[in-house]
Amino acid sequence: MKEVDVAIIGGGITGILAARKLMKAGFKVLVLDKSKSVGGRLATRRIDGGRADHGAQFFTVRTESFQQLVDEWETNGWVSKWFGKKHARYKATNGMNNLVKNLASEVPIQHTFKVNRIIRDDEKYVVISEEGEQVTSNGILLTPPAPQTVQLLERSDVRFLEDTMNSLRNIHFDPALVCLMTLKDELAFLSPDGHKDTDLPDGIERIVDSHAKGISEEKILTIYATSDFSKAYYDHGDDDIINEIVSRLDFLLPNEFINDRQLKRWRYAQADRVYPHPFLQMSMSEAVFVAGDAFLHEEDETGKTRIESAVTSGLSVADAMQQFLNGKAST
Ligand SMILES: Cc1cc2nc3c(=O)[nH]c(=O)nc-3n(C[C@H](O)[C@H](O)[C@H](O)COP(=O)(O)OP(=O)(O)OC[C@H]3O[C@@H](n4cnc5c(N)ncnc54)[C@H](O)[C@@H]3O)c2cc1C
C-alpha cells in the first residue's frame, strides 16, 4: 500500500497547484485522478491531427498575486495574451490542457484512480479506488467539483460538521454542452483572433476557431451552448443536440461546410452558487480539506468560478493544510 503525507483527489489546476506548494514545503504528496491524464476542465482534444480546447478557452487576471504567477508562466512560454485589453484573455501554448501538464511535470500522479471512498485507520486515512487500490495518508485534499465531492464524502467514513457539509451541498454547478466541428472550407465570420461571442443565435454562447487561436494546424471550431440551452438539452441524445446547434447556426455555418461533428458534455461546468472562502475544512479535528474553483476568495466580487478562483483556492488550501499538519505533528 502506498503511504504519503497528503493524498490529493483530482488533478485539475486546483489539485496540481496545491500539490506543488505542499511539495515545496517538504510534504510527500500523491495526486489521484480518475482520468488518463491531468487537467480536468482545462481540456484539449486531438482531432484529425489538429487540436481544440473544449473546456476553458482562456483565463483572465484580476489580482496582483495571480498576475505574478501568470508572468512566470509567460516567461516559461506556457501562456500568452490572446485578445482583449481590459482583463486580457490569456491562452495556453498548444492548448489549455498543456498548461496543467507543464505545471504537473514534477508532481507524483496516479492516473485512472477513481476514488470511491475514504476510511479512517486510527490517525490516518485510507483512500480506496473503485478497483480496490489503496493509498494511506495523514491528510486529504478533495478537489473534484463540489457535488462530486459531496457524493464521495457521503460514502466515506470521515467525521464532518453537518453545517460544513451543508455549505458544500449548497454549491451548485450548471452543465455545459460543447460541440466540436471540423470544416471542409474556410469561413469568414470569425474575428482574426478566432473568437466570437456576440451576435450569435439564441442558445449559442461562444465560437472559437482553434487554428486562428494558434493552437492547431487544422481548423476546428469549438461551439459553446449557453447555460439555458445546456440545461434544457443535457439529457437529449448526441445527434439531437448537435443537429439543434447546427440548425441554429445555419445562417453563419451552412451544413455543407461541416465535416466531422462531436459533442462534449460537462455535467459540472461552472458554479452559479459558490462558497465565499477559498477552501473548507470538514471539521476542526480532521485533516480533510475541500477546495476548487467554486471556493472564492472573500474579496472576489465577480461571483464567477474560473481558472483564477481555482488557482487561488489551490494555493490557499495548501497553506492551510501545511499549518494544520505541522501543528498536529508538533503536539
Ligand atoms: C465548458 C467550460 C468552459 C469554461 N470556460 C472557462 C473560461 O473561459 N475561463 C475560465 O477561467 N474558466 C473556464 N471554465 C472553468 C475552468 O475550467 C475551471 O474553473 C477550472 O478548470 C477548475 O479546475 P479544478 O481543478 O478546480 O477542477 P477540475 O478541472 O474539474 O478538476 C477536478 C479533477 O478531479 C478529478 N476527479 C473527479 N472525481 C474524481 C474521483 N472520484 N477520483 C479521482 N479523481 C476525480 C477529475 O478527473 C478532474 O481532473 C470553463 C469550464 C468549462 C467546463
Coordinates of C-alpha atoms and ligand atoms in Angstrom, one line a residue:
M1 CA 0.0 0.0 0.0
K2 CA 1.3 3.5 -0.9
E3 CA 1.8 5.9 2.0
V4 CA 2.1 9.7 1.7
D5 CA 1.6 12.8 3.8
V6 CA -1.2 14.2 1.6
A7 CA -3.4 12.4 -0.9
I8 CA -4.9 14.9 -3.3
I9 CA -8.0 13.8 -5.1
G10 CA -8.3 15.5 -8.5
G11 CA -5.5 16.6 -10.9
G12 CA -7.2 19.7 -12.2
I13 CA -5.4 23.0 -11.8
T14 CA -6.5 23.3 -8.1
G15 CA -5.1 20.0 -7.2
I16 CA -1.8 20.4 -9.1
L17 CA -1.1 23.9 -7.7
A18 CA -1.8 22.7 -4.2
A19 CA 0.5 19.7 -4.8
R20 CA 3.3 21.9 -6.0
K21 CA 3.1 24.1 -2.9
L22 CA 2.9 21.3 -0.4
M23 CA 5.9 19.6 -2.1
K24 CA 7.9 22.8 -1.9
A25 CA 7.1 22.8 1.9
G26 CA 8.6 19.3 2.2
F27 CA 5.4 17.2 2.1
K28 CA 5.2 13.9 0.3
V29 CA 2.1 14.1 -1.9
L30 CA 0.3 11.9 -4.4
V31 CA -2.4 13.2 -6.8
L32 CA -5.1 10.7 -7.7
D33 CA -7.1 11.3 -10.8
K34 CA -9.8 9.2 -12.4
S35 CA -8.7 10.2 -15.9
K36 CA -5.8 9.0 -18.1
S37 CA -4.2 12.5 -17.8
V38 CA -4.3 15.6 -15.7
G39 CA -6.1 18.9 -16.4
G40 CA -9.8 18.2 -15.6
R41 CA -11.8 21.1 -17.2
L42 CA -8.7 22.5 -18.8
A43 CA -9.3 20.1 -21.6
T44 CA -7.8 19.8 -25.1
R45 CA -9.0 17.2 -27.7
R46 CA -7.0 16.0 -30.6
I47 CA -9.0 15.6 -33.8
D48 CA -7.6 14.7 -37.3
G49 CA -4.1 15.9 -36.5
G50 CA -5.4 19.2 -35.0
R51 CA -6.4 20.1 -31.5
A52 CA -9.1 22.2 -29.9
D53 CA -9.8 23.3 -26.4
H54 CA -13.3 22.2 -25.3
G55 CA -13.3 23.2 -21.6
A56 CA -11.9 26.6 -20.6
Q57 CA -10.7 28.6 -23.6
F58 CA -8.9 31.4 -21.8
F59 CA -8.3 32.9 -18.4
T60 CA -8.3 36.5 -17.0
V61 CA -6.3 38.0 -14.2
R62 CA -7.8 40.2 -11.6
T63 CA -5.4 40.0 -8.7
E64 CA -1.7 41.0 -8.3
S65 CA -0.7 37.6 -6.8
F66 CA -2.2 35.7 -9.8
Q67 CA -0.6 38.2 -12.2
Q68 CA 2.9 37.4 -10.7
L69 CA 2.3 33.7 -11.3
V70 CA 1.0 34.3 -14.9
D71 CA 4.1 36.5 -15.6
E72 CA 6.2 33.4 -14.7
W73 CA 4.1 31.2 -16.9
E74 CA 4.5 33.7 -19.7
T75 CA 8.3 33.8 -19.2
N76 CA 8.3 30.0 -19.4
G77 CA 6.4 30.2 -22.7
W78 CA 3.4 28.3 -21.3
V79 CA 0.9 31.1 -21.8
S80 CA 0.5 34.3 -23.8
K81 CA -2.1 37.1 -24.2
W82 CA -4.8 36.1 -26.8
F83 CA -7.1 39.1 -27.1
G84 CA -8.8 41.9 -25.1
K85 CA -7.2 45.0 -23.4
K86 CA -9.2 45.4 -20.2
H87 CA -8.8 42.0 -18.5
A88 CA -6.7 40.5 -21.3
R89 CA -7.7 36.9 -22.2
Y90 CA -4.7 34.5 -21.9
K91 CA -4.4 31.3 -23.8
A92 CA -2.0 28.4 -23.2
T93 CA 0.6 27.3 -25.7
N94 CA -0.6 24.2 -27.6
G95 CA -3.9 24.1 -25.7
M96 CA -5.2 24.8 -22.2
N97 CA -4.5 21.2 -21.1
N98 CA -0.8 21.7 -21.8
L99 CA -0.6 24.4 -19.1
V100 CA -1.6 21.8 -16.4
K101 CA 0.7 19.2 -17.9
N102 CA 3.6 21.7 -17.6
L103 CA 2.7 22.6 -14.0
A104 CA 2.4 18.9 -13.2
S105 CA 5.7 17.7 -14.7
E106 CA 7.3 17.0 -11.3
V107 CA 4.2 16.1 -9.3
P108 CA 3.6 12.4 -8.5
I109 CA 0.3 11.4 -10.0
Q110 CA -1.6 8.1 -10.1
H111 CA -3.9 8.1 -13.2
T112 CA -7.1 6.1 -13.7
F113 CA -7.6 6.0 -9.9
K114 CA -11.3 6.8 -9.4
V115 CA -11.7 7.4 -5.7
N116 CA -14.7 5.6 -4.3
R117 CA -14.4 6.3 -0.6
I118 CA -12.1 7.3 2.2
I119 CA -12.0 5.4 5.5
R120 CA -10.2 6.2 8.8
D121 CA -7.5 3.9 10.1
D122 CA -6.6 5.2 13.5
E123 CA -5.0 8.6 12.9
K124 CA -4.6 8.0 9.2
Y125 CA -6.9 8.0 6.2
V126 CA -7.1 5.3 3.6
V127 CA -8.3 6.3 0.1
I128 CA -9.8 3.5 -1.8
S129 CA -10.4 3.4 -5.6
E130 CA -13.3 1.7 -7.4
E131 CA -10.8 -1.1 -8.2
G132 CA -9.9 -1.5 -4.6
E133 CA -6.4 0.1 -4.8
Q134 CA -5.5 1.9 -1.5
V135 CA -3.4 4.9 -0.6
T136 CA -2.8 5.8 3.1
S137 CA -2.2 9.4 4.1
N138 CA -2.1 11.9 7.1
G139 CA -4.2 14.4 5.2
I140 CA -6.7 14.5 2.4
L141 CA -7.5 17.3 -0.1
L142 CA -10.6 16.8 -2.3
T143 CA -10.8 19.0 -5.5
P144 CA -13.5 17.5 -7.7
P145 CA -16.5 19.8 -8.5
A146 CA -18.3 20.1 -5.1
P147 CA -21.3 17.9 -5.9
Q148 CA -18.9 15.0 -6.7
T149 CA -17.0 15.7 -3.5
V150 CA -20.3 15.6 -1.5
Q151 CA -21.2 12.2 -3.0
L152 CA -17.7 10.9 -2.2
L153 CA -17.8 12.1 1.4
E154 CA -21.3 10.7 1.9
R155 CA -19.9 7.2 1.0
S156 CA -16.9 7.7 3.3
D157 CA -16.1 7.2 6.9
V158 CA -14.8 10.7 7.7
R159 CA -16.0 13.0 10.5
F160 CA -17.5 16.3 9.4
L161 CA -19.6 19.1 10.9
E162 CA -23.1 19.0 9.5
D163 CA -23.0 22.8 8.8
T164 CA -19.9 22.4 6.8
M165 CA -21.4 19.6 4.8
N166 CA -24.5 21.7 4.2
S167 CA -22.3 24.6 2.9
L168 CA -20.7 22.1 0.5
R169 CA -24.2 20.8 -0.6
N170 CA -25.3 24.3 -1.3
I171 CA -22.7 24.8 -4.0
H172 CA -24.5 24.4 -7.4
F173 CA -23.0 23.8 -10.8
D174 CA -24.6 24.3 -14.2
P175 CA -23.8 21.9 -17.0
A176 CA -22.3 22.8 -20.4
L177 CA -22.7 21.3 -23.9
V178 CA -19.8 21.9 -26.3
C179 CA -19.8 20.9 -29.9
L180 CA -16.5 20.4 -31.9
M181 CA -16.6 20.6 -35.7
T182 CA -14.0 20.2 -38.4
L183 CA -14.8 22.1 -41.6
K184 CA -14.4 21.5 -45.3
D185 CA -13.6 25.1 -46.1
E186 CA -12.5 28.4 -44.8
L187 CA -15.1 30.5 -43.0
A188 CA -15.0 34.3 -42.8
F189 CA -17.4 35.1 -39.9
L190 CA -14.9 34.9 -37.0
S191 CA -12.7 37.7 -36.0
P192 CA -8.9 37.4 -36.8
D193 CA -8.2 36.1 -33.3
G194 CA -10.7 33.3 -33.9
H195 CA -13.1 34.2 -31.1
K196 CA -16.8 35.2 -31.4
D197 CA -19.2 35.8 -28.5
T198 CA -21.5 38.5 -29.9
D199 CA -24.4 38.5 -32.4
L200 CA -24.8 34.7 -32.1
P201 CA -28.2 32.9 -32.3
D202 CA -30.2 32.2 -29.1
G203 CA -28.6 29.2 -27.3
I204 CA -25.1 29.7 -28.6
E205 CA -22.6 31.5 -26.3
R206 CA -19.3 31.4 -28.0
I207 CA -17.4 30.1 -31.0
V208 CA -13.7 29.6 -31.2
D209 CA -11.5 28.6 -34.2
S210 CA -8.5 26.8 -32.9
H211 CA -6.4 27.4 -36.0
A212 CA -6.9 31.2 -35.7
K213 CA -6.3 30.9 -32.0
G214 CA -2.9 29.5 -32.9
I215 CA -3.1 26.1 -31.2
S216 CA -3.9 23.8 -34.2
E217 CA -2.7 23.2 -37.8
E218 CA -6.2 22.1 -38.6
K219 CA -9.3 24.4 -38.4
I220 CA -11.5 23.1 -35.7
L221 CA -14.5 25.0 -34.3
T222 CA -15.5 24.8 -30.7
I223 CA -19.1 25.9 -30.2
Y224 CA -20.3 26.5 -26.6
A225 CA -24.1 26.3 -25.9
T226 CA -25.4 28.7 -23.3
S227 CA -26.2 27.6 -19.8
D228 CA -30.0 27.7 -20.5
F229 CA -29.6 25.6 -23.7
S230 CA -27.3 23.1 -21.9
K231 CA -29.8 22.7 -19.0
A232 CA -32.7 22.2 -21.5
Y233 CA -30.9 19.7 -23.8
Y234 CA -28.5 17.9 -21.4
D235 CA -30.4 14.6 -21.4
H236 CA -31.1 14.5 -25.1
G237 CA -29.0 12.2 -27.4
D238 CA -25.8 13.5 -29.0
D239 CA -27.3 13.6 -32.6
D240 CA -30.3 15.6 -31.3
I241 CA -28.1 18.2 -29.6
I242 CA -25.7 18.5 -32.5
N243 CA -28.5 18.9 -35.0
E244 CA -30.2 21.6 -32.9
I245 CA -26.9 23.5 -32.6
V246 CA -26.2 23.2 -36.3
S247 CA -29.7 24.3 -37.3
R248 CA -29.5 27.4 -35.0
L249 CA -26.1 28.3 -36.7
D250 CA -27.3 27.6 -40.2
F251 CA -27.1 31.3 -41.4
L252 CA -23.5 31.5 -40.2
L253 CA -22.3 28.0 -40.8
P254 CA -24.1 26.2 -43.6
N255 CA -24.3 22.4 -43.2
E256 CA -22.3 21.7 -46.3
F257 CA -19.2 23.4 -44.7
I258 CA -19.2 20.9 -41.8
N259 CA -17.1 17.7 -41.9
D260 CA -16.9 15.9 -38.6
R261 CA -19.1 16.8 -35.5
Q262 CA -18.5 15.7 -31.9
L263 CA -20.2 16.5 -28.6
K264 CA -18.7 17.0 -25.1
R265 CA -20.9 17.1 -22.1
W266 CA -19.8 18.7 -18.9
R267 CA -22.2 17.9 -16.1
Y268 CA -20.4 20.3 -13.7
A269 CA -19.0 23.2 -15.8
Q270 CA -19.3 26.4 -13.8
A271 CA -21.0 27.1 -10.5
D272 CA -23.8 29.5 -10.1
R273 CA -23.8 29.2 -6.3
V274 CA -20.4 29.4 -4.7
Y275 CA -18.7 29.3 -1.3
P276 CA -17.2 32.6 0.0
H277 CA -13.9 31.3 1.2
P278 CA -11.0 29.6 -0.8
F279 CA -11.5 26.2 1.0
L280 CA -13.4 24.2 3.6
Q281 CA -12.0 22.0 6.4
M282 CA -14.6 19.3 7.1
S283 CA -14.1 19.5 10.9
M284 CA -11.5 21.2 13.1
S285 CA -10.1 17.9 14.2
E286 CA -9.8 16.3 10.7
A287 CA -7.1 16.9 8.1
V288 CA -9.7 16.7 5.4
F289 CA -9.9 19.8 3.2
V290 CA -12.1 20.6 0.2
A291 CA -11.1 23.1 -2.5
G292 CA -11.8 24.0 -6.1
D293 CA -12.9 26.8 -8.4
A294 CA -16.3 27.2 -6.6
F295 CA -14.4 28.3 -3.4
L296 CA -14.0 32.1 -4.0
H297 CA -11.9 34.5 -2.0
E298 CA -13.9 36.7 0.3
E299 CA -12.8 39.8 -1.7
D300 CA -13.7 38.2 -5.1
E301 CA -16.7 40.2 -6.2
T302 CA -17.2 38.5 -9.6
G303 CA -19.1 35.5 -8.1
K304 CA -17.6 33.6 -11.0
T305 CA -15.9 30.2 -10.9
R306 CA -13.0 30.3 -13.2
I307 CA -9.3 29.4 -13.5
E308 CA -8.2 32.2 -11.3
S309 CA -10.5 31.1 -8.5
A310 CA -9.2 27.5 -8.8
V311 CA -5.6 28.8 -8.6
T312 CA -6.4 30.9 -5.6
S313 CA -8.2 28.1 -3.9
G314 CA -5.4 25.6 -4.5
L315 CA -2.7 27.8 -3.2
S316 CA -4.7 28.9 -0.1
V317 CA -5.7 25.4 0.9
A318 CA -2.1 24.2 0.6
D319 CA -1.1 26.9 3.1
A320 CA -3.9 25.9 5.5
M321 CA -3.0 22.2 5.2
Q322 CA 0.6 22.9 5.8
Q323 CA -0.2 24.8 9.0
F324 CA -2.6 22.2 10.3
L325 CA -0.4 19.2 9.6
N326 CA 2.7 20.9 11.1
G327 CA 0.6 21.8 14.2
K328 CA -0.6 18.2 14.5
A329 CA 2.9 16.8 14.2
S330 CA 4.2 19.1 17.0
T331 CA 1.5 18.1 19.6
Ligands
LIG1 C1 -17.1 24.3 -20.9 C2 -16.3 25.1 -19.9 C3 -15.8 26.4 -20.3 C4 -15.1 27.1 -19.3 N1 -14.6 28.3 -19.7 C5 -13.7 29.0 -18.9 C6 -13.1 30.1 -19.3 O1 -13.2 30.5 -20.5 N2 -12.2 30.8 -18.4 C7 -12.1 30.3 -17.2 O2 -11.3 30.9 -16.4 N3 -12.7 29.2 -16.7 C8 -13.5 28.5 -17.6 N4 -14.0 27.3 -17.1 C9 -13.9 26.9 -15.8 C10 -12.5 26.3 -15.5 O3 -12.3 25.3 -16.5 C11 -12.5 25.7 -14.1 O4 -12.7 26.8 -13.2 C12 -11.2 25.1 -13.7 O5 -10.6 24.3 -14.7 C13 -11.4 24.2 -12.4 O6 -10.3 23.5 -12.0 P1 -10.4 22.5 -10.8 O7 -9.1 21.9 -10.6 O8 -11.0 23.2 -9.6 O9 -11.5 21.4 -11.2 P2 -11.4 20.3 -12.4 O10 -10.6 20.8 -13.5 O11 -12.8 19.8 -12.6 O12 -10.5 19.1 -11.7 C14 -11.1 18.1 -10.9 C15 -10.4 16.8 -11.2 O13 -10.9 15.8 -10.3 C16 -11.0 14.6 -11.0 N5 -11.9 13.7 -10.3 C17 -13.3 13.9 -10.1 N6 -13.8 13.0 -9.3 C18 -12.8 12.1 -9.0 C19 -12.7 10.9 -8.3 N7 -13.8 10.4 -7.7 N8 -11.5 10.3 -8.2 C20 -10.4 10.8 -8.8 N9 -10.4 12.0 -9.5 C21 -11.6 12.6 -9.6 C22 -11.4 14.9 -12.4 O14 -10.9 13.9 -13.3 C23 -10.6 16.3 -12.6 O15 -9.4 16.1 -13.2 C24 -14.8 26.5 -18.1 C25 -15.2 25.3 -17.7 C26 -16.0 24.5 -18.7 C27 -16.4 23.1 -18.3

